[in-house]
Every structure is written in structure tokens, then in C-alpha cells.
Tab-separated table of C-alpha atoms in Angstrom:
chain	number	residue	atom	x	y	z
A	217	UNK	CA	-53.762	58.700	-30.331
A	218	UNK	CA	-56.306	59.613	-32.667
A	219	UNK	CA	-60.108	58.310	-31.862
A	220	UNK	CA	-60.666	55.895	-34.039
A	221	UNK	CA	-62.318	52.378	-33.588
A	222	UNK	CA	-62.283	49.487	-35.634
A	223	UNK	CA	-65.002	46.541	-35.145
A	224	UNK	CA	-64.393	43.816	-34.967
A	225	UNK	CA	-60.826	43.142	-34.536
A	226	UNK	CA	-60.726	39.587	-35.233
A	227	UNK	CA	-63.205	37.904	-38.215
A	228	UNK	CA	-63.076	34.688	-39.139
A	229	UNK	CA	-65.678	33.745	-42.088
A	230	UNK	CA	-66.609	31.181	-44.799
A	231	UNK	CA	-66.580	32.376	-48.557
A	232	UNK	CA	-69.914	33.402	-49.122
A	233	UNK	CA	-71.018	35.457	-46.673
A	234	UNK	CA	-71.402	38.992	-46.247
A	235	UNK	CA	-69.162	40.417	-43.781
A	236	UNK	CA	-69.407	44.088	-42.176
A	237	UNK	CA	-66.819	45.793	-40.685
A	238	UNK	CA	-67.205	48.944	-38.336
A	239	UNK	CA	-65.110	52.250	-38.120
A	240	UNK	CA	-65.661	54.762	-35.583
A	241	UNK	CA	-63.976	57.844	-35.162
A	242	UNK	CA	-64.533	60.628	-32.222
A	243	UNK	CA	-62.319	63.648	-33.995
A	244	UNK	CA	-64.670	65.075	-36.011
A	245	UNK	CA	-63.186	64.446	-39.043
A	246	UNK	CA	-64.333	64.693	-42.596
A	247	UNK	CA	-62.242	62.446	-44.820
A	248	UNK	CA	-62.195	58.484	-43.693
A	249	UNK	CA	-60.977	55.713	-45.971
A	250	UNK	CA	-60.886	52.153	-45.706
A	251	UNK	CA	-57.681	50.741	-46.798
A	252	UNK	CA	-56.313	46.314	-47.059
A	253	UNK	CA	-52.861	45.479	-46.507
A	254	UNK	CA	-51.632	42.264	-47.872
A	255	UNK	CA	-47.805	41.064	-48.154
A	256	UNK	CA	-45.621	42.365	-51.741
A	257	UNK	CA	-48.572	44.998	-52.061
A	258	UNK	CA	-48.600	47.545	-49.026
A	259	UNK	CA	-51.827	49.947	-48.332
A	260	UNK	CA	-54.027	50.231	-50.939
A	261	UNK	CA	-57.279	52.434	-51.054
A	262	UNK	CA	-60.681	50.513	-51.453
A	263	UNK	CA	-62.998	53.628	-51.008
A	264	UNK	CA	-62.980	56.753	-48.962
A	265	UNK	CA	-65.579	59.306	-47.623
A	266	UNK	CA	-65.463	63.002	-47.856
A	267	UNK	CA	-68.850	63.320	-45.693
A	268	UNK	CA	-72.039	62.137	-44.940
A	269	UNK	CA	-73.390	60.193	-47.853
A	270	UNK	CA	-70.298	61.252	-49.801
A	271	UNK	CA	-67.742	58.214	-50.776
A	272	UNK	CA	-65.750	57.729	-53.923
A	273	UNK	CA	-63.697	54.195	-55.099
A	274	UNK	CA	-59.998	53.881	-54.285
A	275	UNK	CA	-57.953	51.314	-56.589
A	276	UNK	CA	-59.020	48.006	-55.833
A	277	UNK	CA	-63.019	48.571	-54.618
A	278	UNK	CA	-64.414	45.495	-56.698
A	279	UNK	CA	-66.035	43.290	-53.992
A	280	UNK	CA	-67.161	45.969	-51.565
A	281	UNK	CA	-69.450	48.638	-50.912
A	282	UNK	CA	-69.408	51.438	-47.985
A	283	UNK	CA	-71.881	53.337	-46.384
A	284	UNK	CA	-71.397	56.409	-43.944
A	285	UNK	CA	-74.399	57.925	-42.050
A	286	UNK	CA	-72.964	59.908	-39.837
A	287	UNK	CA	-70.228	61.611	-39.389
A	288	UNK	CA	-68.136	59.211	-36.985
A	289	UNK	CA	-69.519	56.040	-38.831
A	290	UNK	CA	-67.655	54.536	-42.135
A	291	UNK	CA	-69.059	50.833	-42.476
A	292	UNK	CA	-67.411	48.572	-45.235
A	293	UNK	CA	-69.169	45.202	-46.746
A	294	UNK	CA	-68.324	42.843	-48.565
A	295	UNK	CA	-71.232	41.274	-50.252
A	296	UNK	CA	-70.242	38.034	-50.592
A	297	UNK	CA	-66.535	36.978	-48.885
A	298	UNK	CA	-64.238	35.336	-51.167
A	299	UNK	CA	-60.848	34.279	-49.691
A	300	UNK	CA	-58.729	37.066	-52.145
A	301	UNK	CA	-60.147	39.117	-49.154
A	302	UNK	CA	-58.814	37.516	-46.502
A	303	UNK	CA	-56.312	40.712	-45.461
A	304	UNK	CA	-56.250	42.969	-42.421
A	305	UNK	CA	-58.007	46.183	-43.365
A	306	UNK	CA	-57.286	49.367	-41.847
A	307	UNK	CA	-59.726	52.565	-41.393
A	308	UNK	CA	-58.438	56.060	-41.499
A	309	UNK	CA	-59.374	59.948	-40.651
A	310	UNK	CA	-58.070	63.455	-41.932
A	311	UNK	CA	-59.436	66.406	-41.091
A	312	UNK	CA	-59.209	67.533	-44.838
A	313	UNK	CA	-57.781	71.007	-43.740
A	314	UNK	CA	-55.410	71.076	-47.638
A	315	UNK	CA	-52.472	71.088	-46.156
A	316	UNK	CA	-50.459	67.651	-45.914
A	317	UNK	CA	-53.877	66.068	-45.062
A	318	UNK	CA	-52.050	63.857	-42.675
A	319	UNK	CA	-54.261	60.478	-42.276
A	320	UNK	CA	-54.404	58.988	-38.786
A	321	UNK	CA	-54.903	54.745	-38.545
A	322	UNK	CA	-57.152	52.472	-36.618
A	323	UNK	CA	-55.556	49.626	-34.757
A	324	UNK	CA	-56.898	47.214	-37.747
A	325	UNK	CA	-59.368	44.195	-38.480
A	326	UNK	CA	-57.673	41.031	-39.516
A	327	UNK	CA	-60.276	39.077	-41.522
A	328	UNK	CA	-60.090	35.595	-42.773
A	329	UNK	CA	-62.158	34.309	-45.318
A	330	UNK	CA	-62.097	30.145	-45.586
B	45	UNK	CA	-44.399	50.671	-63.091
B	46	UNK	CA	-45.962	51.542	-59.492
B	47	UNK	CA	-46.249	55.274	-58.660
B	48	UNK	CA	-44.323	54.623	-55.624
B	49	UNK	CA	-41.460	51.627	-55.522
B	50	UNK	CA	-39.267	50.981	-52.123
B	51	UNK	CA	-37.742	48.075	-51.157
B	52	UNK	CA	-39.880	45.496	-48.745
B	53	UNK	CA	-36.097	44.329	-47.091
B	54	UNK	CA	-36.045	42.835	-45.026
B	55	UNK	CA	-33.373	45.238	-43.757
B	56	UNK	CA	-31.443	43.808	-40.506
B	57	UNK	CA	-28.769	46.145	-38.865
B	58	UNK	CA	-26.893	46.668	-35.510
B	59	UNK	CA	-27.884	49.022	-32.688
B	60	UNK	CA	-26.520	51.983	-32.993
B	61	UNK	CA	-25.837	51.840	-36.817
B	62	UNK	CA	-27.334	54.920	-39.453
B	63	UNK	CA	-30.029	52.913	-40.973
B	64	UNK	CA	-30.996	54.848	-44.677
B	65	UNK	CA	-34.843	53.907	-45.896
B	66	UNK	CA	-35.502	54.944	-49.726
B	67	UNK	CA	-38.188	55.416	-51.989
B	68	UNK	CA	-39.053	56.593	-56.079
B	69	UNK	CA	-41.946	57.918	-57.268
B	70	UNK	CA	-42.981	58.703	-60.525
B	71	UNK	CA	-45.599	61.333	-60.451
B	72	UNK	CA	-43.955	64.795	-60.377
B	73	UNK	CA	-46.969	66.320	-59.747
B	74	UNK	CA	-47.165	64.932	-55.861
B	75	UNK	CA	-45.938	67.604	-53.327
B	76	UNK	CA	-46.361	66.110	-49.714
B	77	UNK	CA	-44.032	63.039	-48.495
B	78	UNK	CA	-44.806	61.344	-45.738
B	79	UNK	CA	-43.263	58.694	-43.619
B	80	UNK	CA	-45.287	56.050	-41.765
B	81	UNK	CA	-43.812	53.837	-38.463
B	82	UNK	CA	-46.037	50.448	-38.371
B	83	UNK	CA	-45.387	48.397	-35.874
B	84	UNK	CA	-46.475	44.491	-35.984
B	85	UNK	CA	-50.246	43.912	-35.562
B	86	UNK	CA	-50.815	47.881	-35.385
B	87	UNK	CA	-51.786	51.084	-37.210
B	88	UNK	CA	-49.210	52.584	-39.387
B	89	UNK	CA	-48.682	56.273	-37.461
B	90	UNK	CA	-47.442	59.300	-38.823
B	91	UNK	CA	-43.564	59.633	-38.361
B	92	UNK	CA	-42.423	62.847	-40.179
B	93	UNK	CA	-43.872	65.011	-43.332
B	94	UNK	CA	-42.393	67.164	-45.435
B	95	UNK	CA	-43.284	69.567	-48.491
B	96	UNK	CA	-40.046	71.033	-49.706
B	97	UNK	CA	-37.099	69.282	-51.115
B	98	UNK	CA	-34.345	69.315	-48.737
B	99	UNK	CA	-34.121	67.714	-45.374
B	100	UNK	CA	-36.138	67.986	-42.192
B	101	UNK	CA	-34.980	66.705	-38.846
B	102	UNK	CA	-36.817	65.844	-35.992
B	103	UNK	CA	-34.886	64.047	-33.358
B	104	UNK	CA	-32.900	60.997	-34.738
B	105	UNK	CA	-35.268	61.057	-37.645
B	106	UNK	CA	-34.116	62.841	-40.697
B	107	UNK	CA	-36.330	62.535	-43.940
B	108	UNK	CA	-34.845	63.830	-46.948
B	109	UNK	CA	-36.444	64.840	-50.621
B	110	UNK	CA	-35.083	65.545	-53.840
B	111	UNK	CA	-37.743	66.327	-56.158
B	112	UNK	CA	-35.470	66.394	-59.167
B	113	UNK	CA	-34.455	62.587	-58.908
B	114	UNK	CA	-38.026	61.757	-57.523
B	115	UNK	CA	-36.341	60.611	-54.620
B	116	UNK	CA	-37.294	60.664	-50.803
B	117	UNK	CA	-35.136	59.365	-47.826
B	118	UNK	CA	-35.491	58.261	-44.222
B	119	UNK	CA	-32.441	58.554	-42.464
B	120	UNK	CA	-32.577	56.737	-38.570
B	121	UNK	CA	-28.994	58.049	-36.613
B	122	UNK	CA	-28.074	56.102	-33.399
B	123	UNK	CA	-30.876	53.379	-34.439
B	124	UNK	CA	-32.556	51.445	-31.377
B	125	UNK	CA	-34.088	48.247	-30.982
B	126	UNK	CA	-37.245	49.937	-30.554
B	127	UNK	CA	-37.171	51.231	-34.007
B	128	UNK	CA	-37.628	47.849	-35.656
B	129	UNK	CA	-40.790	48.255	-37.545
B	130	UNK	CA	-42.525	48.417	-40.898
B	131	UNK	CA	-41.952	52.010	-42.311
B	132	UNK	CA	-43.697	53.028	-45.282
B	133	UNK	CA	-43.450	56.022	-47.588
B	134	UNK	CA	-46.745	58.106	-48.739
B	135	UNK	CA	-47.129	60.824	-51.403
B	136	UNK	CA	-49.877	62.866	-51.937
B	137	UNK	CA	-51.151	66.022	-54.483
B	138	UNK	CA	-51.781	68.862	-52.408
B	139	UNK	CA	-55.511	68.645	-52.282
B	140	UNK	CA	-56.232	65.238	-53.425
B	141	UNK	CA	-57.150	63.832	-50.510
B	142	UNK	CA	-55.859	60.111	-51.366
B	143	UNK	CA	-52.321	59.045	-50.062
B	144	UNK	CA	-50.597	56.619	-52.162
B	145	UNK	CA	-48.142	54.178	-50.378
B	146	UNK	CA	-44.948	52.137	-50.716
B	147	UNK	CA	-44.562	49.259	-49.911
B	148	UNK	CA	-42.744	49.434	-46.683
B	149	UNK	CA	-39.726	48.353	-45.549
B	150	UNK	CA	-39.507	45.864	-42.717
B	151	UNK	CA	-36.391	47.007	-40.324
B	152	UNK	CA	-34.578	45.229	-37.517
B	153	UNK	CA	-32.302	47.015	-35.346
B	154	UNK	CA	-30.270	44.043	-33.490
B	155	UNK	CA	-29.009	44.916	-30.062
């Protein structure tokens, strides 16, 4: 399995709050992207890194912000929880090498947002 | 119209059966197809990529492409209770970086 972390597993917050949530990856890779899956809608792309202090927005990034340090560290927040949010959310690595730029999956953070 | 449609299922069928998985996509400009195994509560993981149209085999696991109908295929031969799961299709641009997804089919294989 790929090295990759996600922290914490489990969240349960009230609307409101700011919530952080914690990937780690030990591969080395450049490329990591935070992605939400909800029922009827599959993975979609909030925002994605391409190095250090390098992100971009992925479709549906309204709501959060990320931040990535270092290498092996791609934090996402969201500001202020609302329960649309409430979703698991799933962190991912490539090594951006051009070809098939295969993306490997954390284990996943199910949040809940009352 | 979403760039990538398959059917959610649920898709139910008996052990041992040839269990086809489908998906459209309208962008012609994506060249890599991808198929994802997610099992329930984890990580999607890589199954099989291809580039080409054509097939590609790898085991039981056949994915197919035909790049003139904008359709790709997931064939499962001799299917297994173990291969119940959530598989999704992805499609990316060669270079783009950004994988865009189906939304998966849930499959049980009934012993």
C-alpha cells in the first residue's frame, strides 16, 4: 500500500466550526489532492497540490481552503462546517511522472457536521 | 451532461457469472482510463489502466476501450464473492494531472 495517512478518521462536529483534516504521505510524491465522496455524485476534486506552497481548486472548492508546507503534509479546512459537508473525504498522491499519473488513496475521514 | 456517466447499480449477480461494468465519456480529448476497486469504508485502489483502445487483460480482469464510441468496459470472468465492491471509472488528459470519476458501480457477486 501506498504511505498515506489520513487524520482523523472519525469527526463528528457542530455547524459552525472550523474543522481540519490531516494528510500524510511517506512516498515522496508531488501531486496530492483532497477529494469528498457523497452518494449519486462519486469523487469529486476540491483542490489539489502540485508542491510546496503550490495548490489549485478542483470543482466543488467553495467552503474550504488547503495549505501544504511540506512535502508529505496536505491539510484541508473548512472555515466554518455546514452540514452540505458532512461526506467522507479522501486524500490522494501521484508521483506526477506524465504518464497515466496513477493516484493512490488514503483509507478516508468520515466527517459529520450536525 | 457529466463528462463521465456509469451506472451506480446496484448490480447483483451469481458466483461465477461474467459480470460487464460500463462507462461514457464525453471529452475526446482524455487518453488514460482507469479502473478503481473500492471496497466499503476504504480507499478506492487502482485496478487496471489503459491508454490504447482495445483490450488489456490482467488476470480475470479485462478492461476494454473504444475511443470511437467513447466507451470503456470492465469485464470480471469467473466473478467471486470477494469481488463485490464499488468500482469506479477515471479518465484523465495525458498531463493534466486531475482524474475525473464516474460514479461507480456498486457490485455483488452472490455465492
Amino acid at each position: 500500500d501506498a504511505g498515506i495517512t489520513q487524520s482523523p478518521r472519525h469527526k463528528v462536529t457542530e455547524t459552525g466550526t472550523p474543522v481540519t483534516l490531516r494528510c500524510h504521505q511517506t512516498e515522496n510524491h508531488r501531486y496530492m489532492y483532497w477529494y469528498r465522496q457523497d452518494p449519486g455524485h462519486g469523487l469529486r476534486l476540491i483542490h489539489y497540490s502540485y508542491g510546496v506552497k503550490d495548490t489549485d481548486k478542483g470543482e466543488v472548492s467553495d467552503g474550504y481552503s488547503v495549505s501544504r508546507s511540506k512535502t508529505e503534509d496536505f491539510l484541508l479546512t473548512l472555515e466554518s462546517a455546514t452540514s452540505s459537508q458532512t461526506s467522507v473525504y479522501f486524500c490522494a498522491i501521484s508521483g506526477g511522472t506524465g504518464y497515466a499519473d496513477t493516484q493512490y488513496f488514503g483509507p478516508g475521514t468520515r466527517l459529520t457536521v450536525l | 451532461q457529466k463528462e463521465v456517466e456509469q451506472d451506480p447499480g446496484p448490480l447483483s449477480v451469481p458466483e461465477g457469472a461474467i459480470v460487464s461494468l460500463n462507462c461514457t465519456y464525453s471529452n475526446s480529448a482524455f487518453q488514460y482510463f482507469m479502473w478503481y476497486r473500492q471496497y466499503s469504508r476504504k480507499g478506492p485502489e487502482l485496478l487496471m489502466y489503459t491508454y490504447s483502445s482495445g483490450n488489456k487483460e490482467d488476470g480475470r480482469f479485462t478492461a476494454q476501450v473504444d475511443k470511437s464510441s467513447k466507451y470503456i468496459s470492465l469485464f470480471i470472468r469467473d466473478s467471486q464473492p470477494s469481488d463485490s465492491a464499488t468500482y469506479l471509472c477515471a479518465i484523465i488528459i495525458q498531463g493534466a494531472q486531475k482524474l475525473v470519476f464516474g460514479q461507480g458501480t456498486r457490485l455483488t457477486i452472490n455465492p
